[in-house]
Tab-separated table of C-alpha atoms in Angstrom:
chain	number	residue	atom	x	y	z
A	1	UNK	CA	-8.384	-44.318	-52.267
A	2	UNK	CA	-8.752	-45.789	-49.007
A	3	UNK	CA	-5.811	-47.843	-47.737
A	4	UNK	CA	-6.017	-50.795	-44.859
A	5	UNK	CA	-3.969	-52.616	-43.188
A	6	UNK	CA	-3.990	-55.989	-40.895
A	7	UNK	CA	-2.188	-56.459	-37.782
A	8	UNK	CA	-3.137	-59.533	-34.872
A	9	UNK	CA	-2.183	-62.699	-36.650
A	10	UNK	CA	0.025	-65.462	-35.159
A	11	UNK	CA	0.244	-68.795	-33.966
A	12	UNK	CA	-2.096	-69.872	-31.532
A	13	UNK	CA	-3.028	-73.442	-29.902
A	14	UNK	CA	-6.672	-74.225	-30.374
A	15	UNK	CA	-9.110	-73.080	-27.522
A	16	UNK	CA	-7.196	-69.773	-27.763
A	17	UNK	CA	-7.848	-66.349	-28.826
A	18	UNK	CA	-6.851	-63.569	-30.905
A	19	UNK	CA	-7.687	-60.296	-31.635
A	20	UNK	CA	-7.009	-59.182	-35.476
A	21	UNK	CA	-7.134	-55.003	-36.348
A	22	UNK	CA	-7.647	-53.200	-39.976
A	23	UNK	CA	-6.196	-49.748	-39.693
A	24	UNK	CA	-8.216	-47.732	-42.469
A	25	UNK	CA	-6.051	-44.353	-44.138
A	26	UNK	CA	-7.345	-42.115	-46.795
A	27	UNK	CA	-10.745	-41.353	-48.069
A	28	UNK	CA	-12.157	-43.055	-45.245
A	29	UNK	CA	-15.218	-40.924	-45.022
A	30	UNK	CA	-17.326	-43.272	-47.883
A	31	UNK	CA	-16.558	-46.488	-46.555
A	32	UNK	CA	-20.700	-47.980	-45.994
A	33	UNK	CA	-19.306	-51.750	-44.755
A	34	UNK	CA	-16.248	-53.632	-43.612
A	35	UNK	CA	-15.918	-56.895	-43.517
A	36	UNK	CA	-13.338	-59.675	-42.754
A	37	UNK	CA	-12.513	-62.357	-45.309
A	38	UNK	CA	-10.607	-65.467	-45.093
A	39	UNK	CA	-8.574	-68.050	-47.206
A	40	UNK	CA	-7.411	-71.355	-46.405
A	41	UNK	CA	-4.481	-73.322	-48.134
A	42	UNK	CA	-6.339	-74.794	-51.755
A	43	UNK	CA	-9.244	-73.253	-50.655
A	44	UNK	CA	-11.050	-70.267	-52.087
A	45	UNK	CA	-11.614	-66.753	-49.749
A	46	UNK	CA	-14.513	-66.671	-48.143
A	47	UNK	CA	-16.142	-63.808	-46.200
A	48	UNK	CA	-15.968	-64.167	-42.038
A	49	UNK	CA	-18.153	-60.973	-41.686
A	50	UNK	CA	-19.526	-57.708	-41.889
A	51	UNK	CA	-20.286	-54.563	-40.199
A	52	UNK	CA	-22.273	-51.021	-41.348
A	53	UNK	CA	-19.623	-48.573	-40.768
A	54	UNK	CA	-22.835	-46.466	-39.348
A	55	UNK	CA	-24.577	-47.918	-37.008
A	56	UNK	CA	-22.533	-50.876	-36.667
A	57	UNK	CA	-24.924	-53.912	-37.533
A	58	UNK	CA	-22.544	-57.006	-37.776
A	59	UNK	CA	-23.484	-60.102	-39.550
A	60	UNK	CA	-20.880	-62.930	-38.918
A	61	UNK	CA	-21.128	-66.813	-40.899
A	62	UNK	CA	-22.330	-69.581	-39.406
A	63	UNK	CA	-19.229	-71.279	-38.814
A	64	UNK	CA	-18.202	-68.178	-36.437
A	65	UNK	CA	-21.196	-67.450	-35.027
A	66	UNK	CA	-20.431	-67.501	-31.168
A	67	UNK	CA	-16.880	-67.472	-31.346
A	68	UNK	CA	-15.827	-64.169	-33.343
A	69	UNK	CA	-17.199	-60.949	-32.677
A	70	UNK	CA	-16.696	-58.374	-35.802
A	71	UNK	CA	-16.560	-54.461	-34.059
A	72	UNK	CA	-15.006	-51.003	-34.564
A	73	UNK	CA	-13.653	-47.514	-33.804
A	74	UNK	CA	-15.084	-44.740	-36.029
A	75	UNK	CA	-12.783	-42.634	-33.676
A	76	UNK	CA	-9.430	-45.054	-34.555
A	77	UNK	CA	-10.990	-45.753	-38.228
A	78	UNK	CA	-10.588	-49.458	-36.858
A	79	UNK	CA	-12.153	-52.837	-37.566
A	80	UNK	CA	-11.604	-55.727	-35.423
A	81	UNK	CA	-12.338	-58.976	-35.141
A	82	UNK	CA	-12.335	-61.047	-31.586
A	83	UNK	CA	-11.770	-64.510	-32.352
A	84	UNK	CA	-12.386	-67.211	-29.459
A	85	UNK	CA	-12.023	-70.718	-28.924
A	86	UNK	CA	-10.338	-71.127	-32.288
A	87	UNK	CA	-10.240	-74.311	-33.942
A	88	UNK	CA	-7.118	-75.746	-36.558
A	89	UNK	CA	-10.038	-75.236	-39.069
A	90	UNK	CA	-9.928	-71.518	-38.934
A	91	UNK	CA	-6.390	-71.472	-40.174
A	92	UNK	CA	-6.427	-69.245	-42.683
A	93	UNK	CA	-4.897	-66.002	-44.052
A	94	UNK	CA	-7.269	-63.488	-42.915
A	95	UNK	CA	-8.109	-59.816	-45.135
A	96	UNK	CA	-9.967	-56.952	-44.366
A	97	UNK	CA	-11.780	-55.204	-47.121
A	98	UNK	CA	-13.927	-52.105	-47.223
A	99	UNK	CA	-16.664	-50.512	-50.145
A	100	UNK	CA	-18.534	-47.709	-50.428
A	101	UNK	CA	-22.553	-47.589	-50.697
A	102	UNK	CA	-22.183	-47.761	-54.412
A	103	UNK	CA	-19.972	-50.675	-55.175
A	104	UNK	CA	-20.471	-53.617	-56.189
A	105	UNK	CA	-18.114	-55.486	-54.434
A	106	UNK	CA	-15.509	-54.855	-51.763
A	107	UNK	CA	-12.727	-52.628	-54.041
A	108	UNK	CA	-10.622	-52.214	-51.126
A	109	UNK	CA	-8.605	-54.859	-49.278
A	110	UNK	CA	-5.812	-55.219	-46.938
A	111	UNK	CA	-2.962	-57.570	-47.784
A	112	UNK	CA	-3.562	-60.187	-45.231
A	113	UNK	CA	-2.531	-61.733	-41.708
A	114	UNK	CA	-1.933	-65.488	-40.974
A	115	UNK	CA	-3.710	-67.273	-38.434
A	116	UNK	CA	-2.495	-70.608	-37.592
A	117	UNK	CA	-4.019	-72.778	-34.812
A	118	UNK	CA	-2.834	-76.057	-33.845
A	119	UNK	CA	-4.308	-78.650	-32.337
């Protein structure tokens, strides 16, 4: 089992920035990707982006792409993910999720950190 956990959320005006971490525990040793998911009031959770545990190739969405920065710590068994120059539109409750080479689908997830920005 491989537990995470969020910390980093708050409220934040828009133009600002903050930095959200995933703390891994347990059988952290099969984890292949990470990757940072989020969900909006009504609206259903989509994923922010993803890194290769090894090696560390990120992909982030378009909607992100030059504002949040997706890293990590092997040493820490840490994910992160810089946001900058937030917008109210990236209110959302933000998870962290984890799989190994072989699943499917992420089978591991954090329970979430709010983000709020205002305008």
């Amino acid at each position: 089992q491989v537990q995470l956990v969020e910390s980093g959320g708050g409220l934040v005006q828009a133009g600002g920035s903050l930095r959200l971490s995933c703390a891994t525990s347990g059988r952290t040793s099969g984890i292949a990707f990470m990757a940072w998911f989020r969900q909006a009031p009504g609206k259903e959770r989509d994923i922010v982006g993803r890194i290769r545990w090894s090696g560390g190739t990120t992909y982030v969405t378009d909607s992100v792409k030059g504002r949040f920065t997706i890293s990590r710590d092997n040493a820490k068994n840490t994910l992160y993910l810089q946001m900058n120059s937030l917008k109210p539109e990236d209110t959302a409750v933000y998870y962290c999720a984890a799989r190994t080479a072989v699943d499917v689908s992420y089978k591991y997830w954090g329970q979430g950190t709010q983000v709020t920005v205002s305008s």
